[in-house]
mmCIF file of C-alpha atoms and ligand atoms in Angstrom:
data_model
loop_
_atom_site.group_PDB
_atom_site.id
_atom_site.type_symbol
_atom_site.label_atom_id
_atom_site.label_comp_id
_atom_site.label_asym_id
_atom_site.label_seq_id
_atom_site.Cartn_x
_atom_site.Cartn_y
_atom_site.Cartn_z
ATOM 1 C CA UNK A 619 -38.145 -3.618 -49.274
ATOM 2 C CA UNK A 620 -34.562 -2.987 -48.161
ATOM 3 C CA UNK A 621 -31.694 -4.513 -50.196
ATOM 4 C CA UNK A 622 -28.389 -5.589 -48.733
ATOM 5 C CA UNK A 623 -25.334 -3.754 -49.912
ATOM 6 C CA UNK A 624 -22.948 -6.532 -50.772
ATOM 7 C CA UNK A 625 -19.713 -6.253 -52.801
ATOM 8 C CA UNK A 626 -19.914 -9.393 -54.936
ATOM 9 C CA UNK A 627 -16.831 -8.478 -57.053
ATOM 10 C CA UNK A 628 -14.736 -8.196 -53.936
ATOM 11 C CA UNK A 629 -15.845 -11.660 -52.834
ATOM 12 C CA UNK A 630 -15.079 -13.287 -56.169
ATOM 13 C CA UNK A 631 -11.551 -11.879 -56.106
ATOM 14 C CA UNK A 632 -11.053 -12.632 -52.371
ATOM 15 C CA UNK A 633 -8.158 -15.066 -51.769
ATOM 16 C CA UNK A 634 -8.412 -15.533 -47.992
ATOM 17 C CA UNK A 635 -12.228 -16.120 -47.725
ATOM 18 C CA UNK A 636 -11.579 -15.473 -44.091
ATOM 19 C CA UNK A 637 -15.342 -15.191 -43.430
ATOM 20 C CA UNK A 638 -15.764 -18.944 -43.777
ATOM 21 C CA UNK A 639 -12.237 -20.230 -43.225
ATOM 22 C CA UNK A 640 -12.148 -18.590 -39.702
ATOM 23 C CA UNK A 641 -15.626 -19.967 -38.783
ATOM 24 C CA UNK A 642 -15.279 -21.859 -35.422
ATOM 25 C CA UNK A 643 -18.267 -24.106 -36.176
ATOM 26 C CA UNK A 644 -17.688 -25.197 -39.777
ATOM 27 C CA UNK A 645 -14.477 -26.860 -40.991
ATOM 28 C CA UNK A 646 -13.616 -25.340 -44.338
ATOM 29 C CA UNK A 647 -10.306 -24.926 -46.119
ATOM 30 C CA UNK A 648 -9.794 -22.013 -48.592
ATOM 31 C CA UNK A 649 -10.850 -24.005 -51.677
ATOM 32 C CA UNK A 650 -14.070 -25.247 -50.114
ATOM 33 C CA UNK A 651 -14.779 -21.802 -48.721
ATOM 34 C CA UNK A 652 -14.387 -20.250 -52.172
ATOM 35 C CA UNK A 653 -16.875 -22.749 -53.676
ATOM 36 C CA UNK A 654 -19.429 -22.242 -50.952
ATOM 37 C CA UNK A 655 -19.324 -18.506 -50.924
ATOM 38 C CA UNK A 656 -19.897 -18.579 -54.735
ATOM 39 C CA UNK A 657 -22.973 -20.789 -54.181
ATOM 40 C CA UNK A 658 -24.281 -18.443 -51.519
ATOM 41 C CA UNK A 659 -23.793 -15.374 -53.727
ATOM 42 C CA UNK A 660 -25.597 -17.178 -56.574
ATOM 43 C CA UNK A 661 -28.438 -17.998 -54.201
ATOM 44 C CA UNK A 662 -27.880 -21.779 -54.553
ATOM 45 C CA UNK A 663 -27.949 -24.460 -51.862
ATOM 46 C CA UNK A 664 -24.791 -24.523 -49.758
ATOM 47 C CA UNK A 665 -24.292 -26.700 -46.718
ATOM 48 C CA UNK A 666 -23.175 -23.559 -44.955
ATOM 49 C CA UNK A 667 -26.737 -22.272 -44.980
ATOM 50 C CA UNK A 668 -27.830 -25.462 -43.242
ATOM 51 C CA UNK A 669 -24.971 -25.781 -40.744
ATOM 52 C CA UNK A 670 -24.409 -22.134 -39.748
ATOM 53 C CA UNK A 671 -25.024 -21.749 -35.953
ATOM 54 C CA UNK A 672 -25.712 -18.036 -36.490
ATOM 55 C CA UNK A 673 -22.862 -16.843 -34.238
ATOM 56 C CA UNK A 674 -22.420 -13.622 -36.422
ATOM 57 C CA UNK A 675 -18.612 -14.234 -36.372
ATOM 58 C CA UNK A 676 -18.064 -13.990 -40.133
ATOM 59 C CA UNK A 677 -19.189 -10.333 -40.074
ATOM 60 C CA UNK A 678 -16.017 -9.672 -38.106
ATOM 61 C CA UNK A 679 -13.719 -12.101 -39.968
ATOM 62 C CA UNK A 680 -14.292 -10.352 -43.302
ATOM 63 C CA UNK A 681 -11.539 -7.722 -43.629
ATOM 64 C CA UNK A 682 -13.341 -5.946 -46.499
ATOM 65 C CA UNK A 683 -16.305 -4.721 -44.572
ATOM 66 C CA UNK A 684 -18.650 -6.979 -46.604
ATOM 67 C CA UNK A 685 -21.561 -8.615 -44.909
ATOM 68 C CA UNK A 686 -21.269 -12.376 -45.248
ATOM 69 C CA UNK A 687 -23.577 -13.153 -42.365
ATOM 70 C CA UNK A 688 -26.389 -10.863 -43.540
ATOM 71 C CA UNK A 689 -25.977 -12.539 -46.962
ATOM 72 C CA UNK A 690 -26.272 -16.032 -45.359
ATOM 73 C CA UNK A 691 -29.473 -14.963 -43.556
ATOM 74 C CA UNK A 692 -30.857 -13.558 -46.815
ATOM 75 C CA UNK A 693 -30.270 -16.864 -48.614
ATOM 76 C CA UNK A 694 -31.642 -18.927 -45.705
ATOM 77 C CA UNK A 695 -34.903 -16.968 -45.977
ATOM 78 C CA UNK A 696 -35.035 -16.973 -49.814
ATOM 79 C CA UNK A 697 -34.252 -20.696 -50.078
ATOM 80 C CA UNK A 698 -36.309 -21.596 -47.036
ATOM 81 C CA UNK A 699 -33.326 -23.207 -45.296
ATOM 82 C CA UNK A 700 -34.254 -22.034 -41.835
ATOM 83 C CA UNK A 701 -32.125 -22.603 -38.721
ATOM 84 C CA UNK A 702 -34.914 -23.182 -36.220
ATOM 85 C CA UNK A 703 -38.008 -25.438 -36.401
ATOM 86 C CA UNK A 704 -41.092 -23.789 -37.912
ATOM 87 C CA UNK A 705 -43.283 -23.813 -34.811
ATOM 88 C CA UNK A 706 -40.532 -22.234 -32.756
ATOM 89 C CA UNK A 707 -39.916 -19.622 -35.395
ATOM 90 C CA UNK A 708 -43.586 -18.716 -35.653
ATOM 91 C CA UNK A 709 -43.949 -18.495 -31.921
ATOM 92 C CA UNK A 710 -40.826 -16.313 -31.581
ATOM 93 C CA UNK A 711 -41.994 -13.932 -34.363
ATOM 94 C CA UNK A 712 -45.492 -13.591 -32.819
ATOM 95 C CA UNK A 713 -44.168 -13.058 -29.388
ATOM 96 C CA UNK A 714 -42.668 -9.662 -30.136
ATOM 97 C CA UNK A 715 -45.257 -8.008 -32.406
ATOM 98 C CA UNK A 716 -44.652 -4.347 -31.726
ATOM 99 C CA UNK A 717 -47.025 -1.371 -31.824
ATOM 100 C CA UNK A 718 -50.091 -2.949 -30.274
ATOM 101 C CA UNK A 719 -50.656 0.410 -28.450
ATOM 102 C CA UNK A 720 -49.251 3.858 -28.560
ATOM 103 C CA UNK A 721 -46.430 4.657 -26.117
ATOM 104 C CA UNK A 722 -46.699 7.879 -24.224
ATOM 105 C CA UNK A 723 -44.299 10.276 -25.915
ATOM 106 C CA UNK A 724 -42.466 12.747 -23.778
ATOM 107 C CA UNK A 725 -39.887 14.849 -25.504
ATOM 108 C CA UNK A 726 -36.599 14.328 -23.709
ATOM 109 C CA UNK A 727 -34.169 16.595 -25.526
ATOM 110 C CA UNK A 728 -31.272 14.966 -23.713
ATOM 111 C CA UNK A 729 -29.479 11.605 -23.603
ATOM 112 C CA UNK A 730 -31.448 8.428 -22.995
ATOM 113 C CA UNK A 731 -30.632 4.793 -22.240
ATOM 114 C CA UNK A 732 -32.735 2.450 -24.404
ATOM 115 C CA UNK A 733 -33.316 -0.628 -22.293
ATOM 116 C CA UNK A 734 -34.871 -2.490 -25.278
ATOM 117 C CA UNK A 735 -36.859 -5.505 -23.858
ATOM 118 C CA UNK A 736 -34.876 -5.507 -20.604
ATOM 119 C CA UNK A 737 -36.971 -3.172 -18.494
ATOM 120 C CA UNK A 738 -36.488 -5.474 -15.485
ATOM 121 C CA UNK A 739 -32.781 -4.440 -15.533
ATOM 122 C CA UNK A 740 -33.527 -0.737 -15.384
ATOM 123 C CA UNK A 741 -32.307 -0.544 -11.733
ATOM 124 C CA UNK A 742 -28.762 -0.850 -13.216
ATOM 125 C CA UNK A 743 -29.255 2.624 -14.758
ATOM 126 C CA UNK A 744 -28.772 4.494 -11.526
ATOM 127 C CA UNK A 745 -26.167 6.271 -9.372
ATOM 128 C CA UNK A 746 -23.334 8.545 -10.456
ATOM 129 C CA UNK A 747 -22.666 6.719 -13.701
ATOM 130 C CA UNK A 748 -26.071 7.749 -15.082
ATOM 131 C CA UNK A 749 -26.735 11.154 -13.484
ATOM 132 C CA UNK A 750 -29.057 13.233 -15.721
ATOM 133 C CA UNK A 751 -29.842 10.306 -18.067
ATOM 134 C CA UNK A 752 -33.422 9.250 -18.913
ATOM 135 C CA UNK A 753 -34.581 5.719 -19.699
ATOM 136 C CA UNK A 754 -36.866 4.458 -22.458
ATOM 137 C CA UNK A 755 -38.052 0.919 -22.040
ATOM 138 C CA UNK A 756 -40.902 -1.438 -22.948
ATOM 139 C CA UNK A 757 -43.426 -1.925 -20.235
ATOM 140 C CA UNK A 758 -45.784 -4.864 -19.721
ATOM 141 C CA UNK A 759 -48.730 -3.127 -21.455
ATOM 142 C CA UNK A 760 -47.109 -1.367 -24.365
ATOM 143 C CA UNK A 761 -44.837 -4.121 -25.566
ATOM 144 C CA UNK A 762 -41.869 -3.957 -27.864
ATOM 145 C CA UNK A 763 -41.942 -0.330 -29.008
ATOM 146 C CA UNK A 764 -38.161 -0.135 -28.449
ATOM 147 C CA UNK A 765 -37.161 -3.630 -29.490
ATOM 148 C CA UNK A 766 -34.722 -3.467 -32.435
ATOM 149 C CA UNK A 767 -35.854 -6.932 -33.649
ATOM 150 C CA UNK A 768 -32.279 -7.937 -34.657
ATOM 151 C CA UNK A 769 -32.618 -11.299 -32.884
ATOM 152 C CA UNK A 770 -34.533 -12.499 -35.966
ATOM 153 C CA UNK A 771 -31.197 -12.858 -37.688
ATOM 154 C CA UNK A 772 -31.085 -16.155 -35.726
ATOM 155 C CA UNK A 773 -34.366 -17.146 -37.350
ATOM 156 C CA UNK A 774 -33.529 -16.448 -41.028
ATOM 157 C CA UNK A 775 -35.994 -13.526 -41.003
ATOM 158 C CA UNK A 776 -34.733 -10.309 -42.521
ATOM 159 C CA UNK A 777 -38.275 -9.668 -43.661
ATOM 160 C CA UNK A 778 -39.478 -9.368 -40.028
ATOM 161 C CA UNK A 779 -36.711 -6.962 -39.162
ATOM 162 C CA UNK A 780 -37.336 -4.874 -42.200
ATOM 163 C CA UNK A 781 -41.005 -4.586 -41.443
ATOM 164 C CA UNK A 782 -40.565 -3.575 -37.795
ATOM 165 C CA UNK A 783 -37.219 -1.857 -37.271
ATOM 166 C CA UNK A 784 -37.976 1.404 -39.144
ATOM 167 C CA UNK A 785 -41.093 1.897 -36.960
ATOM 168 C CA UNK A 786 -38.957 1.372 -33.823
ATOM 169 C CA UNK A 787 -36.572 4.020 -35.105
ATOM 170 C CA UNK A 788 -39.476 6.360 -35.781
ATOM 171 C CA UNK A 789 -40.880 5.837 -32.275
ATOM 172 C CA UNK A 790 -37.533 6.438 -30.602
ATOM 173 C CA UNK A 791 -36.909 9.582 -32.576
ATOM 174 C CA UNK A 792 -40.204 11.062 -31.401
ATOM 175 C CA UNK A 793 -38.673 11.365 -27.920
ATOM 176 C CA UNK A 794 -36.158 13.725 -29.508
ATOM 177 C CA UNK A 795 -33.114 12.228 -27.725
ATOM 178 C CA UNK A 796 -29.744 13.885 -28.180
ATOM 179 C CA UNK A 797 -27.933 10.540 -27.743
ATOM 180 C CA UNK A 798 -29.398 6.972 -27.578
ATOM 181 C CA UNK A 799 -27.136 4.916 -25.321
ATOM 182 C CA UNK A 800 -27.931 1.232 -26.123
ATOM 183 C CA UNK A 801 -28.140 -0.915 -23.068
ATOM 184 C CA UNK A 802 -28.191 -3.986 -25.329
ATOM 185 C CA UNK A 803 -25.230 -4.492 -27.595
ATOM 186 C CA UNK A 804 -27.605 -5.933 -30.205
ATOM 187 C CA UNK A 805 -29.452 -2.621 -30.493
ATOM 188 C CA UNK A 806 -26.193 -0.879 -31.174
ATOM 189 C CA UNK A 807 -25.433 -3.389 -33.941
ATOM 190 C CA UNK A 808 -28.892 -2.860 -35.363
ATOM 191 C CA UNK A 809 -28.726 0.908 -35.522
ATOM 192 C CA UNK A 810 -25.197 0.991 -36.857
ATOM 193 C CA UNK A 811 -24.049 -2.079 -38.822
ATOM 194 C CA UNK A 812 -27.405 -3.443 -39.911
ATOM 195 C CA UNK A 813 -29.048 -0.158 -40.831
ATOM 196 C CA UNK A 814 -26.020 0.918 -42.812
ATOM 197 C CA UNK A 815 -25.872 -2.389 -44.677
ATOM 198 C CA UNK A 816 -29.486 -2.147 -45.725
ATOM 199 C CA UNK A 817 -29.738 1.629 -46.156
ATOM 200 C CA UNK A 818 -32.250 2.058 -43.286
ATOM 201 C CA UNK A 819 -32.264 5.617 -42.051
ATOM 202 C CA UNK A 820 -31.409 6.221 -38.323
ATOM 203 C CA UNK A 821 -32.627 9.560 -37.068
ATOM 204 C CA UNK A 822 -30.726 9.768 -33.823
ATOM 205 C CA UNK A 823 -27.155 9.581 -32.573
ATOM 206 C CA UNK A 824 -26.279 6.061 -31.255
ATOM 207 C CA UNK A 825 -23.814 5.434 -28.467
ATOM 208 C CA UNK A 826 -22.472 2.064 -27.358
ATOM 209 C CA UNK A 827 -22.946 1.429 -23.595
ATOM 210 C CA UNK A 828 -19.303 0.495 -23.049
ATOM 211 C CA UNK A 829 -18.044 3.628 -24.771
ATOM 212 C CA UNK A 830 -20.437 5.615 -22.589
ATOM 213 C CA UNK A 831 -19.233 3.844 -19.425
ATOM 214 C CA UNK A 832 -15.590 4.408 -20.267
ATOM 215 C CA UNK A 833 -16.071 8.124 -20.920
ATOM 216 C CA UNK A 834 -18.108 8.525 -17.736
ATOM 217 C CA UNK A 835 -15.569 6.684 -15.642
ATOM 218 C CA UNK A 836 -12.844 9.047 -16.956
ATOM 219 C CA UNK A 837 -14.973 11.878 -15.555
ATOM 220 C CA UNK A 838 -15.306 10.124 -12.237
ATOM 221 C CA UNK A 839 -11.672 8.934 -12.132
ATOM 222 C CA UNK A 840 -10.969 10.361 -8.703
ATOM 223 C CA UNK A 841 -13.630 7.978 -7.186
ATOM 224 C CA UNK A 842 -12.155 4.810 -8.732
ATOM 225 C CA UNK A 843 -10.645 2.285 -6.390
ATOM 226 C CA UNK A 844 -8.959 -0.535 -8.311
ATOM 227 C CA UNK A 845 -10.939 -3.758 -7.836
ATOM 228 C CA UNK A 846 -7.992 -6.155 -8.128
ATOM 229 C CA UNK A 847 -10.114 -8.920 -9.701
ATOM 230 C CA UNK A 848 -9.293 -11.433 -12.433
ATOM 231 C CA UNK A 849 -11.996 -11.463 -15.084
ATOM 232 C CA UNK A 850 -13.105 -13.269 -18.183
ATOM 233 C CA UNK A 851 -15.486 -11.504 -20.604
ATOM 234 C CA UNK A 852 -18.340 -13.207 -22.377
ATOM 235 C CA UNK A 853 -18.594 -11.617 -25.766
ATOM 236 C CA UNK A 854 -22.129 -11.438 -27.197
ATOM 237 C CA UNK A 855 -22.835 -12.475 -30.802
ATOM 238 C CA UNK A 856 -23.916 -8.947 -31.813
ATOM 239 C CA UNK A 857 -20.517 -7.533 -30.820
ATOM 240 C CA UNK A 858 -19.247 -9.125 -34.061
ATOM 241 C CA UNK A 859 -21.227 -6.400 -35.842
ATOM 242 C CA UNK A 860 -19.337 -3.598 -34.128
ATOM 243 C CA UNK A 861 -15.917 -5.048 -33.256
ATOM 244 C CA UNK A 862 -14.408 -1.544 -32.882
ATOM 245 C CA UNK A 863 -16.446 -1.159 -29.645
ATOM 246 C CA UNK A 864 -15.092 -4.438 -28.266
ATOM 247 C CA UNK A 865 -11.855 -2.633 -27.328
ATOM 248 C CA UNK A 866 -13.746 -0.725 -24.607
ATOM 249 C CA UNK A 867 -13.896 -3.909 -22.573
ATOM 250 C CA UNK A 868 -10.113 -3.860 -21.908
ATOM 251 C CA UNK A 869 -10.037 -0.134 -21.668
ATOM 252 C CA UNK A 870 -12.596 -0.211 -18.857
ATOM 253 C CA UNK A 871 -10.848 -3.139 -17.136
ATOM 254 C CA UNK A 872 -7.604 -1.236 -17.169
ATOM 255 C CA UNK A 873 -9.181 1.904 -15.759
ATOM 256 C CA UNK A 874 -10.832 0.087 -12.830
ATOM 257 C CA UNK A 875 -8.001 -2.320 -11.959
ATOM 258 C CA UNK A 876 -9.491 -5.524 -13.347
ATOM 259 C CA UNK A 877 -7.137 -8.061 -14.965
ATOM 260 C CA UNK A 878 -8.354 -9.737 -18.118
ATOM 261 C CA UNK A 879 -7.204 -13.340 -17.820
ATOM 262 C CA UNK A 880 -5.275 -14.869 -20.610
ATOM 263 C CA UNK A 881 -7.397 -17.643 -22.117
ATOM 264 C CA UNK A 882 -8.133 -19.377 -25.443
ATOM 265 C CA UNK A 883 -11.699 -18.225 -26.236
ATOM 266 C CA UNK A 884 -11.220 -14.443 -26.338
ATOM 267 C CA UNK A 885 -11.706 -11.667 -28.954
ATOM 268 C CA UNK A 886 -12.084 -13.222 -32.411
ATOM 269 C CA UNK A 887 -12.006 -16.664 -30.882
ATOM 270 C CA UNK A 888 -14.830 -16.044 -28.483
ATOM 271 C CA UNK A 889 -17.471 -18.775 -28.124
ATOM 272 C CA UNK A 890 -21.127 -18.021 -28.274
ATOM 273 C CA UNK A 891 -23.125 -18.560 -25.088
ATOM 274 C CA UNK A 892 -25.023 -21.403 -26.781
ATOM 275 C CA UNK A 893 -28.599 -20.185 -26.108
ATOM 276 C CA UNK A 894 -29.543 -19.959 -29.781
ATOM 277 C CA UNK A 895 -27.697 -23.051 -30.849
ATOM 278 C CA UNK A 896 -29.575 -25.358 -28.515
ATOM 279 C CA UNK A 897 -32.943 -24.544 -30.201
ATOM 280 C CA UNK A 898 -31.738 -25.076 -33.781
ATOM 281 C CA UNK A 899 -33.021 -27.914 -35.932
ATOM 282 C CA UNK A 900 -29.738 -29.288 -37.285
ATOM 283 C CA UNK A 901 -28.841 -32.599 -35.740
ATOM 284 C CA UNK A 902 -26.911 -32.596 -32.477
ATOM 285 C CA UNK A 903 -27.369 -28.982 -31.654
ATOM 286 C CA UNK A 904 -28.335 -29.410 -28.069
ATOM 287 C CA UNK A 905 -25.174 -31.489 -27.511
ATOM 288 C CA UNK A 906 -23.078 -28.902 -29.296
ATOM 289 C CA UNK A 907 -24.436 -26.069 -27.121
ATOM 290 C CA UNK A 908 -23.612 -27.980 -23.961
ATOM 291 C CA UNK A 909 -20.156 -28.827 -25.251
ATOM 292 C CA UNK A 910 -19.207 -25.209 -26.041
ATOM 293 C CA UNK A 911 -20.630 -23.952 -22.759
ATOM 294 C CA UNK A 912 -18.590 -26.481 -20.886
ATOM 295 C CA UNK A 913 -15.383 -25.686 -22.881
ATOM 296 C CA UNK A 914 -15.929 -21.919 -22.406
ATOM 297 C CA UNK A 915 -16.424 -22.113 -18.586
ATOM 298 C CA UNK A 916 -13.558 -24.572 -18.204
ATOM 299 C CA UNK A 917 -11.340 -22.234 -20.130
ATOM 300 C CA UNK A 918 -12.267 -19.346 -17.769
ATOM 301 C CA UNK A 919 -11.603 -21.531 -14.774
ATOM 302 C CA UNK A 920 -8.282 -22.744 -16.030
ATOM 303 C CA UNK A 921 -7.207 -19.129 -16.645
ATOM 304 C CA UNK A 922 -8.036 -18.260 -12.993
ATOM 305 C CA UNK A 923 -11.036 -15.993 -13.615
ATOM 306 C CA UNK A 924 -12.861 -14.967 -10.438
ATOM 307 C CA UNK A 925 -15.642 -13.204 -12.286
ATOM 308 C CA UNK A 926 -17.180 -13.437 -15.769
ATOM 309 C CA UNK A 927 -18.308 -10.029 -17.061
ATOM 310 C CA UNK A 928 -21.367 -9.732 -19.276
ATOM 311 C CA UNK A 929 -22.844 -7.239 -21.653
ATOM 312 C CA UNK A 930 -25.807 -9.278 -22.823
ATOM 313 C CA UNK A 931 -28.602 -10.434 -20.435
ATOM 314 C CA UNK A 932 -29.314 -13.536 -22.499
ATOM 315 C CA UNK A 933 -25.663 -14.639 -22.263
ATOM 316 C CA UNK A 934 -25.801 -13.877 -18.524
ATOM 317 C CA UNK A 935 -28.963 -16.021 -17.952
ATOM 318 C CA UNK A 936 -27.670 -18.817 -20.075
ATOM 319 C CA UNK A 937 -24.263 -19.212 -18.341
ATOM 320 C CA UNK A 938 -24.746 -17.995 -14.802
ATOM 321 C CA UNK A 939 -25.545 -21.321 -13.059
ATOM 322 C CA UNK A 940 -22.698 -23.109 -14.813
ATOM 323 C CA UNK A 941 -20.333 -20.308 -13.731
ATOM 324 C CA UNK A 942 -21.541 -20.360 -10.165
ATOM 325 C CA UNK A 943 -20.951 -24.096 -9.981
ATOM 326 C CA UNK A 944 -17.364 -23.354 -10.871
ATOM 327 C CA UNK A 945 -17.123 -20.573 -8.255
ATOM 328 C CA UNK A 946 -16.978 -17.882 -10.891
ATOM 329 C CA UNK A 947 -19.234 -14.873 -10.237
ATOM 330 C CA UNK A 948 -21.381 -13.611 -13.211
ATOM 331 C CA UNK A 949 -21.367 -9.828 -13.217
ATOM 332 C CA UNK A 950 -22.895 -7.195 -15.492
ATOM 333 C CA UNK A 951 -20.292 -4.684 -16.705
ATOM 334 C CA UNK A 952 -22.415 -1.837 -15.320
ATOM 335 C CA UNK A 953 -22.369 -3.456 -11.860
ATOM 336 C CA UNK A 954 -18.598 -3.858 -12.091
ATOM 337 C CA UNK A 955 -18.226 -0.165 -12.924
ATOM 338 C CA UNK A 956 -20.562 0.765 -9.995
ATOM 339 C CA UNK A 957 -18.411 -1.258 -7.605
ATOM 340 C CA UNK A 958 -15.250 0.467 -8.851
ATOM 341 C CA UNK A 959 -16.572 3.893 -7.757
ATOM 342 C CA UNK A 960 -17.672 2.649 -4.359
ATOM 343 C CA UNK A 961 -21.397 2.126 -5.223
ATOM 344 C CA UNK A 962 -23.417 -0.931 -4.310
ATOM 345 C CA UNK A 963 -23.799 -3.185 -7.363
ATOM 346 C CA UNK A 964 -27.490 -4.059 -8.112
ATOM 347 C CA UNK A 965 -27.293 -7.742 -9.084
ATOM 348 C CA UNK A 966 -23.955 -8.723 -7.635
ATOM 349 C CA UNK A 967 -22.801 -9.183 -4.080
ATOM 350 C CA UNK A 968 -19.078 -8.427 -3.710
HETATM 351 S S1 SF4 B 708 -17.351 -11.923 -47.437
HETATM 352 FE FE1 SF4 B 708 -15.340 -10.879 -47.120
HETATM 353 S S2 SF4 B 708 -13.927 -12.482 -46.444
HETATM 354 FE FE2 SF4 B 708 -15.734 -13.528 -47.297
HETATM 355 S S3 SF4 B 708 -15.177 -13.890 -49.457
HETATM 356 FE FE3 SF4 B 708 -16.271 -11.946 -49.384
HETATM 357 S S4 SF4 B 708 -14.705 -10.380 -49.191
HETATM 358 FE FE4 SF4 B 708 -13.740 -12.346 -48.623
HETATM 359 S S1 SF4 B 709 -22.403 -16.980 -38.579
HETATM 360 FE FE1 SF4 B 709 -20.864 -18.082 -37.412
HETATM 361 S S2 SF4 B 709 -21.351 -20.209 -37.773
HETATM 362 FE FE2 SF4 B 709 -22.338 -19.023 -39.392
HETATM 363 S S3 SF4 B 709 -20.908 -19.119 -41.099
HETATM 364 FE FE3 SF4 B 709 -20.636 -17.106 -39.932
HETATM 365 S S4 SF4 B 709 -18.943 -17.669 -38.520
HETATM 366 FE FE4 SF4 B 709 -19.811 -19.638 -39.262
#
């Protein structure tokens, strides 16, 4: 099947081992990190394989464009050191079996937003921001034709992704889109970082939603009324796969008059929403998930955030009640952009 491109020589010469030293969930100094990365490269047991919370962070921490997290997942699968309990893993894998029926293919020959599995959020793709844009989305009968399957990185299951992702790419390309704008950050990470790392061919142009929103807002600049809000941003795990797109968060905020509050858990130090961690089999994971959720929201509160802006629907669902309890409004970035040009947000009441 597909093989990971990984620069072993670079790793063996690497002095910083920043991939593991910067990990927020494991406590390793440089010497320990060097030993563990060697074991991982040699496909030997390392406690990192057992304790990794699958936050994707090390993909960003490596300055050499290597793929330490993809390597960790590869070794977890080969050595059968799996992060989630077997029954949960099997159920999750069976839940999203794609291609049970044929989707109706209509050639689009224009830009599309790929909603992935989030068809219930399609109402967001409306108004001036998305004029002339089509949507492709799973529906309740023809499930998972557009699902990139990258979430199986959390399950130690490259093999599942490799089996399904090329077919998803094939299906999308049949629509003949000029640009595929990814609603879900994880799809963008799949079609760019992941496919490149494994040599999987992508037959369409991929656009990150935040880059699209920023460019569209520039076109609609005359309509923007600064919102004057203080915001925290909840970074999704997959944005570690495409950190260059993370800069669009602040660019959008600046354009629409939103202040990014100064806090501890931002950018490289962002904390994961905790959804995946709470279902993992290592001891104390539920407690850890609750702890980081609490720390994260307290940090936003202390910094004076009025809203918490989201890209990922799973992060949104996981944190929204805790945020509301602290009087912080959860808001999708698209809704925030809608509000800035005087349109009614879909899921947020100003
Ligand atoms: S993955 Fe990157 S940061 Fe980690 S040891 Fe290798 S080269 Fe260094
Ligand atoms: S994925 Fe996250 S928890 Fe796992 S080793 Fe990398 S940085 Fe640490």
